[in-house]
């Protein structure tokens, strides 16, 4: 399986980052979004990141232009007709993901691998919307994508070995480290990370300490680069809540119940950095 042309679906924080690292690694990339403005915003972030690389002497201006030249705008899923691989990074919603995969299954050639960057939803269930479950796989990148080395590679129930191998090789080409994981709610990353974040929200909710104190304990005591409440703001509190709900529902275990304070913030529209306010305020 030779992967040359990739389509990334969703030009947001994750999709934009994935498109950037793919283009930097020499792949031709279609960056797809339903909205022209979202595409433009995504491309602007990529351009800013590449410009910083040039300023820091990590890349020449010519290389930057080459990378940008490998990214093509796409506003329709039909463009999947000539790609070898699709990486979907749309919203975390099973109905939407299944609808996208069903359409991709129609438009993409038979050899095309369909990957999802879902952070906790079942790859097996997404694959069930297609007639090619053996070519469906999870490729979970971490935020910020250009910086974080890990890609969790998730095997769905029907994922073929040669598809796993091709995706593992591609991940290495992106200068990332693939780690193999099976398909269970939250995989490994969010099964471990989110209960920690949720517990940090509980310690705030119960008045054990201030938000600053909780983050300071985890930063200075456990060498975490940022505290769990600040990290939750960066991930998005709606995403954190959604993942906790997926764990809670998927395992039916009350230890995964989302903290009421997390729910309250999401209801108030305090979603973190992206809305200017979560546990902290951002200008
Ligand atoms: N895009 C590209 N590059 C970025 C960036 C971004 N959004 N943010 C920071 N960087 C780069 C900076 O340019 C800098 O590079 P150089 O040192 O080479 O110049 C480097 O990252 C370090 O940045 P800073 O010095 O400004 O800041 P920092 O030391 O605080 O590091 C960080 C930033 C790497 C993001 C660090 O804070 C960190 O590791 N945070 C935790 C990240 C994390 O846990 N991510 C996983 C989230 S969970 C997830 O993604 C999965 C999910 O499903 C929810």
JSON list of C-alpha atoms and ligand atoms in Angstrom, two decimals, residues 13-14 17 20 45 48-50 52-53 56 58 92 117-120 140-148 150 152 186-187 189-190 193-194 197 224-227 230-231 234-236 239-240 243 273, ligand 1:
[
{"chain": "A", "resi": 13, "resn": "UNK", "atom": "CA", "xyz": [-7.28, 22.68, 15.68]},
{"chain": "A", "resi": 14, "resn": "UNK", "atom": "CA", "xyz": [-6.64, 18.97, 15.07]},
{"chain": "A", "resi": 17, "resn": "UNK", "atom": "CA", "xyz": [-2.29, 20.31, 12.58]},
{"chain": "A", "resi": 20, "resn": "UNK", "atom": "CA", "xyz": [0.47, 20.54, 8.34]},
{"chain": "A", "resi": 45, "resn": "UNK", "atom": "CA", "xyz": [-2.81, 28.82, 11.50]},
{"chain": "A", "resi": 48, "resn": "UNK", "atom": "CA", "xyz": [1.70, 31.05, 11.05]},
{"chain": "A", "resi": 49, "resn": "UNK", "atom": "CA", "xyz": [3.28, 27.84, 12.39]},
{"chain": "A", "resi": 50, "resn": "UNK", "atom": "CA", "xyz": [5.46, 27.47, 9.29]},
{"chain": "A", "resi": 52, "resn": "UNK", "atom": "CA", "xyz": [7.65, 30.57, 13.04]},
{"chain": "A", "resi": 53, "resn": "UNK", "atom": "CA", "xyz": [9.69, 27.59, 11.83]},
{"chain": "A", "resi": 56, "resn": "UNK", "atom": "CA", "xyz": [13.64, 29.91, 14.10]},
{"chain": "A", "resi": 58, "resn": "UNK", "atom": "CA", "xyz": [14.24, 25.22, 11.14]},
{"chain": "A", "resi": 92, "resn": "UNK", "atom": "CA", "xyz": [-16.78, 14.13, 18.04]},
{"chain": "A", "resi": 117, "resn": "UNK", "atom": "CA", "xyz": [-8.82, 10.97, 14.64]},
{"chain": "A", "resi": 118, "resn": "UNK", "atom": "CA", "xyz": [-11.61, 10.30, 17.14]},
{"chain": "A", "resi": 119, "resn": "UNK", "atom": "CA", "xyz": [-10.41, 10.67, 20.71]},
{"chain": "A", "resi": 120, "resn": "UNK", "atom": "CA", "xyz": [-12.76, 8.10, 22.24]},
{"chain": "A", "resi": 140, "resn": "UNK", "atom": "CA", "xyz": [-5.45, 9.59, 17.33]},
{"chain": "A", "resi": 141, "resn": "UNK", "atom": "CA", "xyz": [-3.11, 12.59, 17.25]},
{"chain": "A", "resi": 142, "resn": "UNK", "atom": "CA", "xyz": [-2.44, 14.74, 20.33]},
{"chain": "A", "resi": 143, "resn": "UNK", "atom": "CA", "xyz": [-2.80, 18.51, 20.57]},
{"chain": "A", "resi": 144, "resn": "UNK", "atom": "CA", "xyz": [-0.80, 20.55, 19.53]},
{"chain": "A", "resi": 145, "resn": "UNK", "atom": "CA", "xyz": [-0.22, 18.14, 16.64]},
{"chain": "A", "resi": 146, "resn": "UNK", "atom": "CA", "xyz": [3.03, 19.68, 15.30]},
{"chain": "A", "resi": 147, "resn": "UNK", "atom": "CA", "xyz": [4.64, 19.33, 18.76]},
{"chain": "A", "resi": 148, "resn": "UNK", "atom": "CA", "xyz": [3.30, 16.10, 20.27]},
{"chain": "A", "resi": 150, "resn": "UNK", "atom": "CA", "xyz": [2.37, 10.32, 20.01]},
{"chain": "A", "resi": 152, "resn": "UNK", "atom": "CA", "xyz": [-2.41, 6.18, 19.17]},
{"chain": "A", "resi": 186, "resn": "UNK", "atom": "CA", "xyz": [-11.28, 6.27, 25.40]},
{"chain": "A", "resi": 187, "resn": "UNK", "atom": "CA", "xyz": [-8.56, 3.91, 24.07]},
{"chain": "A", "resi": 189, "resn": "UNK", "atom": "CA", "xyz": [-4.83, 8.20, 26.25]},
{"chain": "A", "resi": 190, "resn": "UNK", "atom": "CA", "xyz": [-8.23, 9.45, 27.29]},
{"chain": "A", "resi": 193, "resn": "UNK", "atom": "CA", "xyz": [-6.10, 11.37, 31.11]},
{"chain": "A", "resi": 194, "resn": "UNK", "atom": "CA", "xyz": [-9.79, 12.28, 31.37]},
{"chain": "A", "resi": 197, "resn": "UNK", "atom": "CA", "xyz": [-8.89, 15.88, 34.66]},
{"chain": "A", "resi": 224, "resn": "UNK", "atom": "CA", "xyz": [3.27, 17.92, 34.15]},
{"chain": "A", "resi": 225, "resn": "UNK", "atom": "CA", "xyz": [3.89, 20.71, 31.60]},
{"chain": "A", "resi": 226, "resn": "UNK", "atom": "CA", "xyz": [0.55, 22.31, 32.47]},
{"chain": "A", "resi": 227, "resn": "UNK", "atom": "CA", "xyz": [-1.95, 21.64, 35.25]},
{"chain": "A", "resi": 230, "resn": "UNK", "atom": "CA", "xyz": [-5.47, 24.50, 32.28]},
{"chain": "A", "resi": 231, "resn": "UNK", "atom": "CA", "xyz": [-5.07, 21.45, 30.05]},
{"chain": "A", "resi": 234, "resn": "UNK", "atom": "CA", "xyz": [-6.88, 23.86, 26.09]},
{"chain": "A", "resi": 235, "resn": "UNK", "atom": "CA", "xyz": [-8.63, 20.64, 25.07]},
{"chain": "A", "resi": 236, "resn": "UNK", "atom": "CA", "xyz": [-12.09, 22.25, 25.41]},
{"chain": "A", "resi": 239, "resn": "UNK", "atom": "CA", "xyz": [-14.70, 17.71, 24.56]},
{"chain": "A", "resi": 240, "resn": "UNK", "atom": "CA", "xyz": [-13.68, 16.67, 28.09]},
{"chain": "A", "resi": 243, "resn": "UNK", "atom": "CA", "xyz": [-15.23, 11.92, 26.51]},
{"chain": "A", "resi": 273, "resn": "UNK", "atom": "CA", "xyz": [-9.55, 28.76, 25.56]},
{"chain": "B", "resi": 1, "resn": "LIG", "atom": "N1", "xyz": [1.35, 24.65, 17.35]},
{"chain": "B", "resi": 1, "resn": "LIG", "atom": "C1", "xyz": [2.63, 24.48, 16.97]},
{"chain": "B", "resi": 1, "resn": "LIG", "atom": "N2", "xyz": [3.67, 24.62, 17.81]},
{"chain": "B", "resi": 1, "resn": "LIG", "atom": "C2", "xyz": [3.41, 24.95, 19.10]},
{"chain": "B", "resi": 1, "resn": "LIG", "atom": "C3", "xyz": [2.10, 25.16, 19.57]},
{"chain": "B", "resi": 1, "resn": "LIG", "atom": "C4", "xyz": [1.04, 24.99, 18.63]},
{"chain": "B", "resi": 1, "resn": "LIG", "atom": "N3", "xyz": [-0.26, 25.15, 18.98]},
{"chain": "B", "resi": 1, "resn": "LIG", "atom": "N4", "xyz": [2.15, 25.47, 20.88]},
{"chain": "B", "resi": 1, "resn": "LIG", "atom": "C5", "xyz": [3.43, 25.47, 21.23]},
{"chain": "B", "resi": 1, "resn": "LIG", "atom": "N5", "xyz": [4.21, 25.13, 20.16]},
{"chain": "B", "resi": 1, "resn": "LIG", "atom": "C6", "xyz": [5.66, 24.96, 20.14]},
{"chain": "B", "resi": 1, "resn": "LIG", "atom": "C7", "xyz": [6.39, 26.26, 20.39]},
{"chain": "B", "resi": 1, "resn": "LIG", "atom": "O1", "xyz": [6.63, 26.93, 19.17]},
{"chain": "B", "resi": 1, "resn": "LIG", "atom": "C8", "xyz": [7.68, 25.80, 21.02]},
{"chain": "B", "resi": 1, "resn": "LIG", "atom": "O2", "xyz": [8.60, 25.35, 20.03]},
{"chain": "B", "resi": 1, "resn": "LIG", "atom": "P1", "xyz": [10.16, 25.70, 20.15]},
{"chain": "B", "resi": 1, "resn": "LIG", "atom": "O3", "xyz": [10.55, 25.47, 21.58]},
{"chain": "B", "resi": 1, "resn": "LIG", "atom": "O4", "xyz": [10.78, 24.75, 19.20]},
{"chain": "B", "resi": 1, "resn": "LIG", "atom": "O5", "xyz": [10.25, 27.10, 19.76]},
{"chain": "B", "resi": 1, "resn": "LIG", "atom": "C9", "xyz": [7.28, 24.55, 21.80]},
{"chain": "B", "resi": 1, "resn": "LIG", "atom": "O6", "xyz": [6.04, 24.13, 21.24]},
{"chain": "B", "resi": 1, "resn": "LIG", "atom": "C10", "xyz": [7.15, 24.85, 23.27]},
{"chain": "B", "resi": 1, "resn": "LIG", "atom": "O7", "xyz": [6.24, 25.91, 23.41]},
{"chain": "B", "resi": 1, "resn": "LIG", "atom": "P2", "xyz": [6.33, 27.03, 24.54]},
{"chain": "B", "resi": 1, "resn": "LIG", "atom": "O8", "xyz": [7.74, 27.14, 25.00]},
{"chain": "B", "resi": 1, "resn": "LIG", "atom": "O9", "xyz": [5.65, 28.24, 24.06]},
{"chain": "B", "resi": 1, "resn": "LIG", "atom": "O10", "xyz": [5.37, 26.51, 25.67]},
{"chain": "B", "resi": 1, "resn": "LIG", "atom": "P3", "xyz": [5.46, 25.27, 26.63]},
{"chain": "B", "resi": 1, "resn": "LIG", "atom": "O11", "xyz": [6.84, 25.02, 27.07]},
{"chain": "B", "resi": 1, "resn": "LIG", "atom": "O12", "xyz": [4.40, 25.49, 27.62]},
{"chain": "B", "resi": 1, "resn": "LIG", "atom": "O13", "xyz": [5.06, 24.04, 25.70]},
{"chain": "B", "resi": 1, "resn": "LIG", "atom": "C11", "xyz": [3.28, 22.58, 25.11]},
{"chain": "B", "resi": 1, "resn": "LIG", "atom": "C12", "xyz": [3.81, 23.99, 25.06]},
{"chain": "B", "resi": 1, "resn": "LIG", "atom": "C13", "xyz": [4.25, 21.67, 24.36]},
{"chain": "B", "resi": 1, "resn": "LIG", "atom": "C14", "xyz": [1.94, 22.58, 24.44]},
{"chain": "B", "resi": 1, "resn": "LIG", "atom": "C15", "xyz": [3.24, 22.13, 26.60]},
{"chain": "B", "resi": 1, "resn": "LIG", "atom": "O14", "xyz": [2.53, 23.07, 27.35]},
{"chain": "B", "resi": 1, "resn": "LIG", "atom": "C16", "xyz": [2.59, 20.78, 26.78]},
{"chain": "B", "resi": 1, "resn": "LIG", "atom": "O15", "xyz": [3.21, 19.75, 26.61]},
{"chain": "B", "resi": 1, "resn": "LIG", "atom": "N6", "xyz": [1.30, 20.79, 27.19]},
{"chain": "B", "resi": 1, "resn": "LIG", "atom": "C17", "xyz": [0.52, 19.57, 27.38]},
{"chain": "B", "resi": 1, "resn": "LIG", "atom": "C18", "xyz": [0.08, 19.07, 26.05]},
{"chain": "B", "resi": 1, "resn": "LIG", "atom": "C19", "xyz": [-0.78, 17.85, 26.16]},
{"chain": "B", "resi": 1, "resn": "LIG", "atom": "O16", "xyz": [-0.91, 17.22, 27.21]},
{"chain": "B", "resi": 1, "resn": "LIG", "atom": "N7", "xyz": [-1.40, 17.48, 25.05]},
{"chain": "B", "resi": 1, "resn": "LIG", "atom": "C20", "xyz": [-2.29, 16.37, 25.01]},
{"chain": "B", "resi": 1, "resn": "LIG", "atom": "C21", "xyz": [-3.66, 16.88, 25.18]},
{"chain": "B", "resi": 1, "resn": "LIG", "atom": "S1", "xyz": [-4.82, 15.57, 25.16]},
{"chain": "B", "resi": 1, "resn": "LIG", "atom": "C22", "xyz": [-5.10, 15.29, 23.55]},
{"chain": "B", "resi": 1, "resn": "LIG", "atom": "O17", "xyz": [-4.69, 15.97, 22.68]},
{"chain": "B", "resi": 1, "resn": "LIG", "atom": "C23", "xyz": [-5.92, 14.11, 23.26]},
{"chain": "B", "resi": 1, "resn": "LIG", "atom": "C24", "xyz": [-7.37, 14.24, 23.34]},
{"chain": "B", "resi": 1, "resn": "LIG", "atom": "O18", "xyz": [-8.02, 13.44, 22.70]},
{"chain": "B", "resi": 1, "resn": "LIG", "atom": "C25", "xyz": [-8.08, 15.18, 24.22]}
]
